[in-house]
C-alpha cells in the first residue's frame, strides 16, 4: 500500500515537473537533456566536429543534445544495455558496458580516432539497499573513468554521474590525478532530494 502511494506521488510530481514539460515541448526524450545542456553551456563542453562517446545513453536525450552541437562533421557513439530508438547522426551499440564485448565494439567504431569527450549517465538498477546501490553505481563510474583514461585524446574531457556516499571522495581523487581540472556540478534539472552529482574532468593529463 505504501509503495502504491509513493508511486502515485512520484507520478504526480513527474507530470507536473517543469523539465518534463519542457522536454516534451523541445522534443527531447527525457528531462535529463537539461542537465547536460546546463553543464555544456557553463563549461563550453560541446563544439562542432567533436567525437563523443555517450555511455548509458538510453532513452537518448544526451545523444540528442550532443548530436545537435557537434553537427554533421562530428561523431556520436552511444551505448546502453537497453534498446534505444534510432537518432539521426548517432551510432548506437546495445551492450552491457561491464562486459568486454561492449568495450571492444566501442574500440571498433572509433577505429584510429580518439574521442574528445566521454559522457556517462550510467546508473545501476536500484534495489533500495543503499550500500549495494552506491557500490554498483561507483563501479560503473570507475569503468567509465578507466575507458576515458585509455581512449580520450590528450586534453580530452570526461563527464560522469556519481552519487554522494561511500567511495565518492576516493573517486574524486582518482579523477584529479587524471585531469588538469575537476569540477563538481549539480544542474538545476537534478532533483534536490537526489544525491546525484556530476563530476567533470577537463584536460586529460
Short mmCIF file of C-alpha atoms in Angstrom, two decimals:
data_model
loop_
_atom_site.label_atom_id
_atom_site.label_comp_id
_atom_site.label_asym_id
_atom_site.label_seq_id
_atom_site.Cartn_x
_atom_site.Cartn_y
_atom_site.Cartn_z
CA UNK A 1 0.00 0.00 0.00
CA UNK A 2 2.83 2.38 0.95
CA UNK A 3 4.64 1.60 -2.30
CA UNK A 4 1.48 2.37 -4.30
CA UNK A 5 1.14 5.75 -2.56
CA UNK A 6 4.81 6.51 -3.24
CA UNK A 7 4.38 5.59 -6.92
CA UNK A 8 1.34 7.86 -7.22
CA UNK A 9 3.20 10.72 -5.56
CA UNK A 10 6.16 10.24 -7.94
CA UNK A 11 3.84 10.19 -10.94
CA UNK A 12 2.12 13.38 -9.77
CA UNK A 13 5.47 15.10 -9.36
CA UNK A 14 6.71 13.79 -12.71
CA UNK A 15 3.65 15.01 -14.61
CA UNK A 16 3.92 18.48 -13.05
CA UNK A 17 7.71 18.71 -13.37
CA UNK A 18 8.89 21.81 -15.27
CA UNK A 19 11.69 19.94 -17.06
CA UNK A 20 9.39 17.07 -18.07
CA UNK A 21 7.02 19.58 -19.68
CA UNK A 22 9.91 21.43 -21.29
CA UNK A 23 11.35 18.19 -22.71
CA UNK A 24 8.04 17.44 -24.41
CA UNK A 25 7.94 20.97 -25.79
CA UNK A 26 11.53 20.89 -27.06
CA UNK A 27 11.35 17.34 -28.40
CA UNK A 28 13.84 15.75 -26.02
CA UNK A 29 13.34 12.14 -24.97
CA UNK A 30 13.78 12.89 -21.27
CA UNK A 31 14.29 15.74 -18.81
CA UNK A 32 17.93 14.62 -18.43
CA UNK A 33 18.71 16.66 -21.56
CA UNK A 34 18.67 19.83 -19.46
CA UNK A 35 21.32 18.50 -17.08
CA UNK A 36 23.76 18.14 -19.96
CA UNK A 37 22.66 21.38 -21.63
CA UNK A 38 23.36 23.38 -18.48
CA UNK A 39 26.77 21.81 -17.87
CA UNK A 40 27.77 22.01 -21.53
CA UNK A 41 26.85 25.69 -21.72
CA UNK A 42 28.50 26.61 -18.43
CA UNK A 43 31.75 24.79 -19.23
CA UNK A 44 31.74 25.19 -23.02
CA UNK A 45 31.88 21.44 -23.34
CA UNK A 46 30.46 20.76 -26.81
CA UNK A 47 31.84 22.08 -30.07
CA UNK A 48 31.25 21.32 -33.77
CA UNK A 49 33.26 18.40 -35.14
CA UNK A 50 33.85 16.66 -31.80
CA UNK A 51 33.92 12.88 -31.36
CA UNK A 52 31.81 11.94 -28.34
CA UNK A 53 31.09 8.63 -26.59
CA UNK A 54 27.79 8.56 -24.67
CA UNK A 55 27.63 5.77 -22.05
CA UNK A 56 24.27 4.84 -20.54
CA UNK A 57 22.58 6.65 -23.39
CA UNK A 58 19.01 5.30 -23.39
CA UNK A 59 16.47 6.82 -23.97
CA UNK A 60 18.75 9.15 -25.90
CA UNK A 61 18.29 12.72 -24.64
CA UNK A 62 22.02 13.27 -24.05
CA UNK A 63 22.78 11.93 -27.53
CA UNK A 64 20.18 14.33 -28.92
CA UNK A 65 21.93 17.26 -27.27
CA UNK A 66 25.39 16.13 -28.36
CA UNK A 67 24.49 15.40 -31.98
CA UNK A 68 22.87 18.83 -32.35
CA UNK A 69 26.03 20.51 -31.03
CA UNK A 70 28.77 18.53 -32.79
CA UNK A 71 26.97 18.67 -36.13
CA UNK A 72 27.48 16.66 -39.30
CA UNK A 73 31.27 16.81 -39.04
CA UNK A 74 31.18 15.37 -35.53
CA UNK A 75 30.57 11.81 -34.41
CA UNK A 76 28.41 10.40 -31.60
CA UNK A 77 28.68 6.79 -30.46
CA UNK A 78 26.08 5.84 -27.86
CA UNK A 79 25.95 2.68 -25.76
CA UNK A 80 23.40 1.21 -23.38
CA UNK A 81 22.33 -2.18 -22.10
CA UNK A 82 18.75 -1.23 -23.04
CA UNK A 83 17.41 -0.71 -26.55
CA UNK A 84 17.36 2.84 -27.89
CA UNK A 85 15.27 4.12 -30.77
CA UNK A 86 17.44 5.40 -33.64
CA UNK A 87 18.60 9.01 -33.70
CA UNK A 88 19.98 10.87 -36.73
CA UNK A 89 23.75 11.17 -36.60
CA UNK A 90 24.11 8.75 -33.67
CA UNK A 91 25.66 5.27 -33.84
CA UNK A 92 24.13 3.03 -31.18
CA UNK A 93 25.57 -0.09 -29.55
CA UNK A 94 23.29 -2.21 -27.38
CA UNK A 95 25.55 -4.00 -24.91
CA UNK A 96 26.48 -4.12 -21.24
CA UNK A 97 29.41 -1.77 -20.58
CA UNK A 98 30.57 -4.09 -17.81
CA UNK A 99 31.30 -6.71 -20.48
CA UNK A 100 34.45 -6.79 -22.60
CA UNK A 101 32.34 -7.13 -25.75
CA UNK A 102 30.95 -3.60 -25.26
CA UNK A 103 34.40 -2.03 -24.96
CA UNK A 104 35.68 -3.95 -27.96
CA UNK A 105 32.75 -2.74 -30.07
CA UNK A 106 33.37 0.85 -28.97
CA UNK A 107 37.02 0.49 -29.97
CA UNK A 108 35.95 -0.92 -33.34
CA UNK A 109 33.60 2.00 -34.00
CA UNK A 110 36.23 4.54 -33.00
CA UNK A 111 38.91 2.97 -35.16
CA UNK A 112 42.10 5.04 -35.03
CA UNK A 113 40.23 8.08 -33.72
CA UNK A 114 40.26 9.16 -30.10
CA UNK A 115 37.18 10.77 -28.56
CA UNK A 116 37.28 14.40 -27.47
CA UNK A 117 34.69 13.75 -24.79
CA UNK A 118 33.25 10.79 -22.90
CA UNK A 119 29.95 11.33 -21.07
CA UNK A 120 28.38 8.82 -18.72
CA UNK A 121 24.90 8.98 -17.23
CA UNK A 122 25.01 5.27 -16.34
CA UNK A 123 23.17 4.09 -13.24
CA UNK A 124 22.52 0.58 -11.92
CA UNK A 125 19.11 -0.95 -11.38
CA UNK A 126 18.16 0.39 -7.95
CA UNK A 127 17.50 -2.26 -5.32
CA UNK A 128 16.77 0.10 -2.45
CA UNK A 129 19.74 -1.21 -0.49
CA UNK A 130 21.78 2.00 -0.25
CA UNK A 131 25.23 0.48 0.28
CA UNK A 132 24.77 -2.01 -2.54
CA UNK A 133 23.34 0.57 -4.95
CA UNK A 134 26.18 3.00 -4.18
CA UNK A 135 28.81 0.31 -4.80
CA UNK A 136 27.23 -0.66 -8.15
CA UNK A 137 26.99 2.97 -9.22
CA UNK A 138 30.62 3.66 -8.31
CA UNK A 139 31.72 0.54 -10.19
CA UNK A 140 30.12 1.90 -13.36
CA UNK A 141 31.79 5.27 -12.82
CA UNK A 142 35.16 3.54 -12.33
CA UNK A 143 34.72 1.62 -15.59
CA UNK A 144 33.82 4.83 -17.44
CA UNK A 145 36.86 6.59 -15.98
CA UNK A 146 39.17 3.71 -16.95
CA UNK A 147 37.81 3.78 -20.51
CA UNK A 148 38.29 7.54 -20.68
CA UNK A 149 41.85 7.44 -19.42
CA UNK A 150 42.73 4.83 -22.03
CA UNK A 151 40.90 6.25 -25.03
CA UNK A 152 40.45 10.01 -24.68
CA UNK A 153 42.96 12.04 -26.60
CA UNK A 154 45.34 14.26 -24.67
CA UNK A 155 43.42 17.24 -23.24
CA UNK A 156 40.05 15.47 -23.71
CA UNK A 157 37.20 15.72 -21.18
CA UNK A 158 35.07 13.33 -19.14
CA UNK A 159 31.65 13.92 -17.56
CA UNK A 160 30.23 11.28 -15.22
CA UNK A 161 27.24 10.88 -12.92
CA UNK A 162 28.08 9.80 -9.39
CA UNK A 163 26.21 9.60 -6.11
CA UNK A 164 27.45 11.09 -2.86
CA UNK A 165 28.32 8.38 -0.40
CA UNK A 166 30.84 5.61 0.10
CA UNK A 167 33.96 5.91 -2.11
CA UNK A 168 32.93 9.30 -3.55
CA UNK A 169 36.00 11.10 -2.14
CA UNK A 170 38.32 8.38 -3.38
CA UNK A 171 36.83 8.54 -6.87
CA UNK A 172 37.17 12.31 -6.88
CA UNK A 173 40.87 11.94 -6.02
CA UNK A 174 41.31 9.45 -8.87
CA UNK A 175 39.78 11.90 -11.33
CA UNK A 176 42.05 14.67 -10.09
CA UNK A 177 45.11 12.55 -10.83
CA UNK A 178 43.94 12.05 -14.42
CA UNK A 179 42.67 15.52 -15.37
CA UNK A 180 44.05 19.05 -15.13
CA UNK A 181 40.79 20.36 -13.67
CA UNK A 182 37.90 18.53 -11.99
CA UNK A 183 34.65 20.32 -11.17
CA UNK A 184 31.57 19.19 -9.27
CA UNK A 185 28.28 20.10 -10.93
CA UNK A 186 24.68 19.89 -9.66
CA UNK A 187 22.48 21.11 -12.54
CA UNK A 188 19.05 22.60 -11.86
CA UNK A 189 17.34 19.65 -13.56
CA UNK A 190 18.85 17.32 -10.96
CA UNK A 191 16.24 16.98 -8.23
CA UNK A 192 17.23 18.47 -4.87
CA UNK A 193 16.45 15.29 -2.96
CA UNK A 194 18.70 13.22 -5.24
CA UNK A 195 22.27 12.58 -4.09
CA UNK A 196 23.45 12.56 -7.71
CA UNK A 197 26.25 14.86 -8.75
CA UNK A 198 28.20 15.21 -11.97
CA UNK A 199 31.97 15.27 -12.00
CA UNK A 200 33.61 16.98 -14.96
CA UNK A 201 37.25 16.32 -15.73
CA UNK A 202 38.76 18.75 -18.22
CA UNK A 203 42.13 18.29 -19.87
CA UNK A 204 43.24 14.67 -19.67
CA UNK A 205 46.82 14.62 -18.45
#
